[in-house]
Short mmCIF file of C-alpha atoms in Angstrom, two decimals:
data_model
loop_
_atom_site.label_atom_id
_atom_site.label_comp_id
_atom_site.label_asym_id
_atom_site.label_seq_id
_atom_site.Cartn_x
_atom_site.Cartn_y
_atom_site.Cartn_z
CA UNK A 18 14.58 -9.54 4.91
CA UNK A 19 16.06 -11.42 1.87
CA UNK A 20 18.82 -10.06 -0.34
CA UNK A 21 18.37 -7.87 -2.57
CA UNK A 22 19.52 -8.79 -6.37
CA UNK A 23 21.12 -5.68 -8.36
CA UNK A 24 21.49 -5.05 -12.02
CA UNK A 25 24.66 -3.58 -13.23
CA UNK A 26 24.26 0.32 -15.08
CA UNK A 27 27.27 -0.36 -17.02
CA UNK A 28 27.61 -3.94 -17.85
CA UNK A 29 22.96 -4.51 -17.84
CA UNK A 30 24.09 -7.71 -16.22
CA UNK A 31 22.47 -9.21 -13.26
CA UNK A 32 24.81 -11.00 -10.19
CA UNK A 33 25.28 -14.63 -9.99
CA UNK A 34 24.90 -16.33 -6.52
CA UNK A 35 28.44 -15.59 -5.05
CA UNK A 36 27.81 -11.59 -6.71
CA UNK A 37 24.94 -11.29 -4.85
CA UNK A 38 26.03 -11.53 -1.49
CA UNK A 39 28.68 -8.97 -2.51
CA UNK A 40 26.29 -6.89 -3.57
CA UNK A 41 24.46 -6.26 -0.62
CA UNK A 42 25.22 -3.03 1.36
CA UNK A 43 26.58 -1.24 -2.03
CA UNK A 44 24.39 1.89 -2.83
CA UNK A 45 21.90 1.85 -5.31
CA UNK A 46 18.88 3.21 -7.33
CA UNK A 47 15.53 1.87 -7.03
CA UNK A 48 13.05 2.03 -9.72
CA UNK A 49 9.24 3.00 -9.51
CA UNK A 50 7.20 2.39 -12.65
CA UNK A 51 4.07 1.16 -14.30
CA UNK A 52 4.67 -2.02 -16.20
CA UNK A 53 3.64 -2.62 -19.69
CA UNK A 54 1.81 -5.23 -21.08
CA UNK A 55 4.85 -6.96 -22.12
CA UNK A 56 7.64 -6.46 -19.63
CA UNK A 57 11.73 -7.50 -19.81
CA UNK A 58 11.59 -10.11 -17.11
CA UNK A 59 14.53 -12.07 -14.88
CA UNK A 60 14.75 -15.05 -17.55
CA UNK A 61 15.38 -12.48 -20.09
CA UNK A 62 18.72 -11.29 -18.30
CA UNK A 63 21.26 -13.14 -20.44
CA UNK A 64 19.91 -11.09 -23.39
CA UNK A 65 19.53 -7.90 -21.70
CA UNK A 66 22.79 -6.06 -22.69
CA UNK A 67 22.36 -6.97 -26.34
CA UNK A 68 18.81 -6.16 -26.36
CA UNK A 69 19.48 -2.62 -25.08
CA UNK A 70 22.18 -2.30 -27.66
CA UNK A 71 19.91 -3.73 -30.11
CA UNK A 72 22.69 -6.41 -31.56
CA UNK A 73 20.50 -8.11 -31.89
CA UNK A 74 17.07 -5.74 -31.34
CA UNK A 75 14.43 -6.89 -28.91
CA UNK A 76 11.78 -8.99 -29.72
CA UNK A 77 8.96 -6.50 -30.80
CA UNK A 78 6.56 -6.68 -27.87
CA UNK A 79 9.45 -6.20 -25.30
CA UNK A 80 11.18 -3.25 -27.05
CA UNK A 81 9.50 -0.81 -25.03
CA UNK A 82 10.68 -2.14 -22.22
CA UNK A 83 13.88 -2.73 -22.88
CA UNK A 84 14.20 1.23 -24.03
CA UNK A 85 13.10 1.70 -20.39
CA UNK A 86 15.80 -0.27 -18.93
CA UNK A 87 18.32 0.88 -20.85
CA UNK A 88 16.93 4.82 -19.71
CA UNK A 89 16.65 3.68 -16.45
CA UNK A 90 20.73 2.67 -16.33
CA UNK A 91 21.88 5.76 -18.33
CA UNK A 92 19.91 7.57 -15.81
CA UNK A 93 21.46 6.11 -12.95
CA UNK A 94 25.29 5.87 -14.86
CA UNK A 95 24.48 10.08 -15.05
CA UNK A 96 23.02 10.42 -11.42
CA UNK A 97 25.22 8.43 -9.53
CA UNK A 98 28.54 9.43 -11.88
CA UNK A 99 30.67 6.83 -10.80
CA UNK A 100 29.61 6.15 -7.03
CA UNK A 101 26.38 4.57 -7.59
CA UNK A 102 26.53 1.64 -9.67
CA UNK A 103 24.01 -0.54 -9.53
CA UNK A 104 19.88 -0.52 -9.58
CA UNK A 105 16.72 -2.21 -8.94
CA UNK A 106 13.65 -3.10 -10.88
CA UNK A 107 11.02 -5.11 -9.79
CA UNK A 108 10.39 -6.92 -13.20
CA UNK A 109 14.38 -7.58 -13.93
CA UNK A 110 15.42 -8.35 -10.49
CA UNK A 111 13.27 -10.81 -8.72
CA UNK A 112 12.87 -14.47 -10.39
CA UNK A 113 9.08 -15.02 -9.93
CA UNK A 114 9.20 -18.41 -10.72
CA UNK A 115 10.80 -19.20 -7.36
CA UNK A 116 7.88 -18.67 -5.41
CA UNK A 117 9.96 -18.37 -1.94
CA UNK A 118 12.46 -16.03 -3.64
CA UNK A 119 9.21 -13.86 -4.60
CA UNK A 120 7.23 -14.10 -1.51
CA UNK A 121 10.18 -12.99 0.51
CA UNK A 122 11.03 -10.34 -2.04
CA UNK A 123 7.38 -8.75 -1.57
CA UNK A 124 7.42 -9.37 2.32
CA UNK A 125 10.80 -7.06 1.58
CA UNK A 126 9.94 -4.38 -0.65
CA UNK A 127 8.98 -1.77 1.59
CA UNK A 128 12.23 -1.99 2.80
CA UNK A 129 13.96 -2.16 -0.16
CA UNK A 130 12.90 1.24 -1.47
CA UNK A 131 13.72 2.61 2.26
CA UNK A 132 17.13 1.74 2.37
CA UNK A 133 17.45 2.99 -1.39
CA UNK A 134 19.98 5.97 -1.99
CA UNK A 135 17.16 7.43 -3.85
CA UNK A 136 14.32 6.15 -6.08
CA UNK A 137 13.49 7.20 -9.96
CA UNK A 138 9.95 7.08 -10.07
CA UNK A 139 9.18 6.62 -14.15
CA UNK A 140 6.10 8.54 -15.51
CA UNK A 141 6.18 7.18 -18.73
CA UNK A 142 2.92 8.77 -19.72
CA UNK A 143 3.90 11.94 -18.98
CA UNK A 144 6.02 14.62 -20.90
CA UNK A 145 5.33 17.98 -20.78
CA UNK A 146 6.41 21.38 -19.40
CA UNK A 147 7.28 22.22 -15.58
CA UNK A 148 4.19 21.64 -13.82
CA UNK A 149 2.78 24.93 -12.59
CA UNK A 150 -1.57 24.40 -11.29
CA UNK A 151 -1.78 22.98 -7.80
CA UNK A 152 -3.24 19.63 -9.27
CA UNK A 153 -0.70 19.94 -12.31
CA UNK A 154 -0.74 17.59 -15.14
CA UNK A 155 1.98 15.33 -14.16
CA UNK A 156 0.04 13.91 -11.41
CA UNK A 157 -2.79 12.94 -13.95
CA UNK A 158 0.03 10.09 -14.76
CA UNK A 159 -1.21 6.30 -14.36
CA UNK A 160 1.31 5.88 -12.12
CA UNK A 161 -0.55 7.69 -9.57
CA UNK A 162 -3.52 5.57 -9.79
CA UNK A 163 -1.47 2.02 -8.77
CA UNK A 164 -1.21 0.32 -6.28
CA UNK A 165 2.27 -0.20 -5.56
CA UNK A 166 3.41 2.75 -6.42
CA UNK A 167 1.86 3.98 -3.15
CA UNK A 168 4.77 2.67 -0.79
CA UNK A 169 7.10 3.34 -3.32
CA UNK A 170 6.52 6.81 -3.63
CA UNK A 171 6.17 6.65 0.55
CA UNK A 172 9.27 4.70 1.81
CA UNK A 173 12.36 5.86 0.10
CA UNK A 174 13.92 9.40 1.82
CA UNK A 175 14.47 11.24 -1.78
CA UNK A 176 12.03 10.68 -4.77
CA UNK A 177 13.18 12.04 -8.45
CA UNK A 178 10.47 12.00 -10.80
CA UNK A 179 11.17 11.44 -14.39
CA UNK A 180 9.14 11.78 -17.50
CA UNK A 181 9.01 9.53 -20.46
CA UNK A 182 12.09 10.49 -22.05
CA UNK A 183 13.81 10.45 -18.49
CA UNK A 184 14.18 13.90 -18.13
CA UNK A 185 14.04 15.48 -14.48
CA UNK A 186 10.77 16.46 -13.53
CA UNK A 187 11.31 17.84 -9.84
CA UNK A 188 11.68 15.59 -6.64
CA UNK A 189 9.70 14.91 -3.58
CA UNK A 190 10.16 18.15 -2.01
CA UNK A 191 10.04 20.48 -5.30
CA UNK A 192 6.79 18.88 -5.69
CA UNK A 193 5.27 18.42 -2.73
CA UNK A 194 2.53 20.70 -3.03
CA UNK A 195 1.65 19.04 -6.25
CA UNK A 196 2.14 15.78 -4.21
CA UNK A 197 -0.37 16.46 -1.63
CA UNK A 198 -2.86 18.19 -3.24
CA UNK A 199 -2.83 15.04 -5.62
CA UNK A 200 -2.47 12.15 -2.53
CA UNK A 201 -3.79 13.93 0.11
CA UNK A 202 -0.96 12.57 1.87
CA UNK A 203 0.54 15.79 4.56
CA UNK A 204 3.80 17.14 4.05
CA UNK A 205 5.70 15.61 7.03
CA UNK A 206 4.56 11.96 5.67
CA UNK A 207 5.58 12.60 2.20
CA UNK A 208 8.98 13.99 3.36
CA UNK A 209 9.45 11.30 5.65
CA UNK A 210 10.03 14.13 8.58
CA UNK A 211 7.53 11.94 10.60
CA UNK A 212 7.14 7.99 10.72
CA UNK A 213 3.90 6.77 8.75
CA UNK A 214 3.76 4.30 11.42
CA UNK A 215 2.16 7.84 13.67
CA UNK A 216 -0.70 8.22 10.95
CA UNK A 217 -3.88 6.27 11.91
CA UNK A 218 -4.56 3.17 10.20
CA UNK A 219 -7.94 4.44 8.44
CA UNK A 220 -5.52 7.85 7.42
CA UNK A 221 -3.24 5.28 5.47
CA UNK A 222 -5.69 3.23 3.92
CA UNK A 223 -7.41 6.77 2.56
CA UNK A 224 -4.07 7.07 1.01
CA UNK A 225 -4.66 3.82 -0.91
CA UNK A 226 -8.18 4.60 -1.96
CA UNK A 227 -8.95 4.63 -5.44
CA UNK A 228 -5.59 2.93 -6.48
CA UNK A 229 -5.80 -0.36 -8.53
CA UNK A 230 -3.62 -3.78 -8.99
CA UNK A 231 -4.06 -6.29 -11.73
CA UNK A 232 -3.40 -8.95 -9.53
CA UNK A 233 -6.69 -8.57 -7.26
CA UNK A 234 -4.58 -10.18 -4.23
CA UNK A 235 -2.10 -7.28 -4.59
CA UNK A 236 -4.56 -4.86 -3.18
CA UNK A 237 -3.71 -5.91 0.17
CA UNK A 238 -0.03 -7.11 -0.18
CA UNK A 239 1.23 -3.82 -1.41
CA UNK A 240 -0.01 -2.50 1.80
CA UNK A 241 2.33 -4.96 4.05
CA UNK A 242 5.28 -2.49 4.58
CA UNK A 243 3.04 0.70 4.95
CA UNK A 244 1.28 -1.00 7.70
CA UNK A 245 4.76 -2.70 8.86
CA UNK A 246 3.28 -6.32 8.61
CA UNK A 247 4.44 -9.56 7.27
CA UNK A 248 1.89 -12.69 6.00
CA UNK A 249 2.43 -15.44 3.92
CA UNK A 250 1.12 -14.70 -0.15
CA UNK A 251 -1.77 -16.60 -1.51
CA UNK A 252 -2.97 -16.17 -5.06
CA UNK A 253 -6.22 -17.40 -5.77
CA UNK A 254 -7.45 -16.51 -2.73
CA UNK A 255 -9.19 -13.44 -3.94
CA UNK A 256 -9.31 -9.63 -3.28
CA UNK A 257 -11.32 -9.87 -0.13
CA UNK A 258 -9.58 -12.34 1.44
CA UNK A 259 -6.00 -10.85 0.98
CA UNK A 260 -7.61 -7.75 2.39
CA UNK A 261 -9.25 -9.35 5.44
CA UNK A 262 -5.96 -11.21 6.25
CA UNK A 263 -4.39 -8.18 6.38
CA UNK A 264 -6.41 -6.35 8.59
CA UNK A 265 -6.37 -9.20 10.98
CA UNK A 266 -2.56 -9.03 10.82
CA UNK A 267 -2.75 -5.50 11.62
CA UNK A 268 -5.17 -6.23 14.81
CA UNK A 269 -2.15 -8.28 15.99
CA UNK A 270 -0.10 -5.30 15.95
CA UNK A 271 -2.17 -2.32 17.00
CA UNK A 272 -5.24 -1.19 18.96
CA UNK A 273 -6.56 1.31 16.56
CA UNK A 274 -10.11 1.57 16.25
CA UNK A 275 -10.01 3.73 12.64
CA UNK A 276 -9.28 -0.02 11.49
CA UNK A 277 -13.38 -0.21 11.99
CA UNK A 278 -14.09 3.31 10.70
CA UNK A 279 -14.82 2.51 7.25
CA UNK A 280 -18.19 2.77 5.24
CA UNK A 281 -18.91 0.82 2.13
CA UNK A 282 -20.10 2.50 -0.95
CA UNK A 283 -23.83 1.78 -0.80
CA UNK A 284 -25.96 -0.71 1.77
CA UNK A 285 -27.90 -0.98 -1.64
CA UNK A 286 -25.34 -2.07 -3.95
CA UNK A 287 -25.89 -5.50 -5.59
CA UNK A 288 -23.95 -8.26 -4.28
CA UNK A 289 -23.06 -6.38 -0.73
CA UNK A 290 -24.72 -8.44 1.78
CA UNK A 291 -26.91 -6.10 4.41
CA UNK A 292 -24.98 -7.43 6.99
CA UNK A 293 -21.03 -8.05 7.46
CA UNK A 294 -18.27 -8.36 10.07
CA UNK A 295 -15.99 -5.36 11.83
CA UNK A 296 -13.59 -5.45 8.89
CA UNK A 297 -13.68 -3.99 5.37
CA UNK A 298 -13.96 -5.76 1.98
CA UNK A 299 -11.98 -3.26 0.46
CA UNK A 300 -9.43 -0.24 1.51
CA UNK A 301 -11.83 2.17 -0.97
CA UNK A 302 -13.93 1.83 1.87
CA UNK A 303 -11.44 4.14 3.71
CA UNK A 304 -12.00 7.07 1.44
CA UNK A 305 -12.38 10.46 3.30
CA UNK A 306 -11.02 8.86 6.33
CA UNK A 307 -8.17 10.86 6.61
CA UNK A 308 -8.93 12.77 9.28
CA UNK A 309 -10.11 9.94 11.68
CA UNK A 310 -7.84 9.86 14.75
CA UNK A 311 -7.60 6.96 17.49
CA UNK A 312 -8.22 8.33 20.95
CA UNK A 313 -7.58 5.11 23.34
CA UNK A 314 -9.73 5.20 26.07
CA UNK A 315 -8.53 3.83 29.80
CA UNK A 316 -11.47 2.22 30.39
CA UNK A 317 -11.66 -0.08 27.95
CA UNK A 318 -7.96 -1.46 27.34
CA UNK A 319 -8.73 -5.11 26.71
CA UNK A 320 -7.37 -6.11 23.90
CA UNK A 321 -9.27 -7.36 20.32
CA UNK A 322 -8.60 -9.83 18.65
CA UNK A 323 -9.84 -12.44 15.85
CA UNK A 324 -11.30 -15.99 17.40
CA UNK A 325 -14.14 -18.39 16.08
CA UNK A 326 -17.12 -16.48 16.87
CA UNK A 327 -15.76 -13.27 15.09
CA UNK A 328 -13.80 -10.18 16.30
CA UNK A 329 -13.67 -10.45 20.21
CA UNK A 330 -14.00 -6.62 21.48
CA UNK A 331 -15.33 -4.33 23.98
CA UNK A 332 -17.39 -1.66 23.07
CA UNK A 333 -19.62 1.30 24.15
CA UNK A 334 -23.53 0.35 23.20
CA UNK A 335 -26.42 1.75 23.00
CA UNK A 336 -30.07 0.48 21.01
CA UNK A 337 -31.26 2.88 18.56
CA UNK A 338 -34.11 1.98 16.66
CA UNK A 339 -34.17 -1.57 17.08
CA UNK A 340 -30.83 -1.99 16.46
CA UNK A 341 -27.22 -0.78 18.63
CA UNK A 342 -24.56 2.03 17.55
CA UNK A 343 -21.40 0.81 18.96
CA UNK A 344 -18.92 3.65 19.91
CA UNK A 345 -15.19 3.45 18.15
CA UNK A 346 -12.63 4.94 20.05
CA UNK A 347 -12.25 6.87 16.81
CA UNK A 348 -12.45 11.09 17.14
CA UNK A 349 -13.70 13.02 14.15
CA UNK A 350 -14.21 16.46 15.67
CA UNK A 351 -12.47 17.52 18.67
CA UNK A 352 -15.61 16.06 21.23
CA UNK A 353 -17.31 13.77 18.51
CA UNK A 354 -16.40 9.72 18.49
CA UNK A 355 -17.88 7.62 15.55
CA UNK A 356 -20.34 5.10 16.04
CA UNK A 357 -21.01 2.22 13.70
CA UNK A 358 -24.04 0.53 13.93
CA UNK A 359 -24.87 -3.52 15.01
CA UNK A 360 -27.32 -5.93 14.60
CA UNK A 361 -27.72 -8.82 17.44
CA UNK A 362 -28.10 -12.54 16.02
CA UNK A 363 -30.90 -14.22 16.89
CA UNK A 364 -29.91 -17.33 19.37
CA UNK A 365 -26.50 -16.44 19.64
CA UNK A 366 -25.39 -14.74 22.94
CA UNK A 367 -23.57 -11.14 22.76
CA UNK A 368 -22.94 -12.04 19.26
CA UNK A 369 -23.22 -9.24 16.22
CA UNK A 370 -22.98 -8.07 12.75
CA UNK A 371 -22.39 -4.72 11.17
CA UNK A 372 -25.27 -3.28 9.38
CA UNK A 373 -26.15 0.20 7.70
CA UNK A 374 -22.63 -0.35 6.70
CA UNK A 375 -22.56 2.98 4.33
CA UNK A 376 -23.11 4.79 7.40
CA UNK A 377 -20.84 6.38 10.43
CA UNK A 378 -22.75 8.58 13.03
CA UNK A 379 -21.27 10.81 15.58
CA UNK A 380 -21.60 9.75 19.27
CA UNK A 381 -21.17 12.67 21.94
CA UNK A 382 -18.12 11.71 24.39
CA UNK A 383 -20.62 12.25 27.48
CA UNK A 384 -23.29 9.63 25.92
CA UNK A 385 -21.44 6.74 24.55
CA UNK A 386 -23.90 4.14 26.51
CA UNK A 387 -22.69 0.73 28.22
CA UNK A 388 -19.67 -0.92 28.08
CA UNK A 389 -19.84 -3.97 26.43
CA UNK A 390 -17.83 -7.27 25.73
CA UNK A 391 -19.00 -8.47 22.64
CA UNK A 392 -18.34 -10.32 19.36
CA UNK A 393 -18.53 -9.14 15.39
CA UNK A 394 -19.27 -11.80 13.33
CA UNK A 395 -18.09 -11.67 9.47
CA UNK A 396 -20.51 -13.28 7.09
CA UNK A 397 -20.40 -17.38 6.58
CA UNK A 398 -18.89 -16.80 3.22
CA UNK A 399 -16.07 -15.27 4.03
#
């Protein structure tokens, strides 16, 4: 993990190289928010304390953000009254035009906000009275429609919520019925009572359905920490790409067949191809997976893993109308596994491909068929 770079409440002055090694292991605030179309950035540091003072006043397209900076340190100057100095923003602290300081600093994040004496999430779309409806109106905020905001929201112990002014909205706890009925995410993995690492891989993606980057790769890189991986960054590579890397890096890491329980929107939709690999294109194929649970089985503990010819795996089969539904060890029901369903290649020994992708069916436990060693194939463009 790389160190972490802290702005000054007081002073609005980031470290210098000596400072920041100082810095690290001193408490601080960590700061969730949406960014603007014109953000404060690192470069912009040397100009930051004047800029929030307005001697002289922002440039025009920046002076939103610097009035959230500057609420963001009088926040933390009243929170942390004297013992917490110091915070972190994404856009201030991390020089992006260092591309190993930034790659490190995502591989990092999740972290970051973990270790974080607590985190001000920033609703800056939001002001209104104390949110009393289940689904109340504070949760209709943007920022629970991004991306990152997911593992921010997940990884630090105590969450305040603010609202555009940066007034106190409630915290993680006060508003975890709110939360939940708004995330779907369950009380103990909201309140950090239990590890997310004990959810099921297709119960955390559900978490992420639905949320959006503007940086397509970012759809799978924000995942990294909730899914406790680490993988180089490559922009330009594209959303699907990111997204299958990732889900390869989990298969190093973990045996959980929910990784396979997805279903895309429609077999029908233009530009899906009727035929793909064991992996999804994108974690909004997860949605209403939150229930899926991965039941190992003893009798089929090889391992899976990635190679040439596709995703190398052994599987319970059985044909079904010309083509095979391959058992998951995936429950959904307490005697029901899921089944996806596979097409054989033509020439190509024991080799498949998913098809009727927008479908899962349930497989009784006592009829799962024969088990197979096979391989998945993705499709040749990917």
């Amino acid at each position: 993990m790389t160190m972490i770079r802290l702005l000054h409440a007081e002073r609005r002055e980031l470290p210098d190289e000596d400072e920041i090694r100082r810095q690290q292991g001193l408490p601080y605030v960590i700061i969730s928010h949406v960014w603007q179309r014109k953000e404060v950035l690192f470069e912009d540091g040397p100009n930051l304390r004047s800029w929030t003072e307005s001697s002289p006043p922002p440039p025009s397209a920046k002076s939103g953000s610097v009035q959230k900076i500057a609420g963001a340190c009088k926040a933390v100057r009243e929170y942390g009254d004297g013992r917490i100095t110091h915070l972190w923003l994404d856009n201030v602290c991390i020089d992006k035009k260092n591309l190993t300081e930034f790659s490190m600093s995502i591989n990092s994040m999740y972290q970051w906000y973990k270790r974080a004496n607590v985190c001000f999430a920033y609703l800056e779309d939001y002001s209104d009275k104390f949110p009393t409806s289940e689904v109340s109106v504070f949760t209709r905020s943007k920022w629970f429609t991004r991306g990152w905001c997911l593992q921010e929201m997940l990884a630090p112990s105590k969450v305040i919520f603010f609202d555009k002014s940066w007034k106190a909205i409630g915290n993680k706890e006060s508003l975890q019925t709110q939360l939940t009925a708004r995330t779907q995410i369950s009380k103990d993995f909201l309140l950090n009572k239990a590890d997310i690492s004990r959810a099921s891989v297709s119960q955390r993606m559900s978490w992420f359905a639905g949320r959006e980057t503007t940086v397509p790769e970012d759809t799978a890189y924000c995942l990294l920490g909730i899914f406790g991986v680490n993988m180089p960054l490559l922009y330009g590579e594209g959303k699907e790409r990111a997204f299958r890397r990732l889900q390869e890096e989990i298969m190093r890491y973990s045996d959980d067949h929910t990784l396979f329980a997805w279903k895309s929107p429609s077999a029908r939709e233009p530009g899906l191809p009727p035929e793909t690999g064991l992996l999804a294109s994108s974690p909004d194929y997860f949605k209403g997976t939150g229930d899926y649970v991965h039941n190992p089985n003893k009798q089929n503990n090889r391992p899976f893993q990635m190679t040439n010819k596709g995703v190398s795996i052994d599987l319970y089969l059985q044909e079904y109308q010309g083509d095979c539904i391959a058992s998951i060890d995936c429950l959904h029901g307490q005697s029901h596994y899921l089944g996806i369903f596979l097409k054989g290649l033509p020439n190509a020994n024991q080799q498949f491909r998913r098809t009727r992708t927008d479908e899962l069916c349930k497989v009784m436990s006592s009829g799962r068929g024969q088990l197979r060693s096979i391989f998945v194939k993705p499709p040749a463009d990917i």
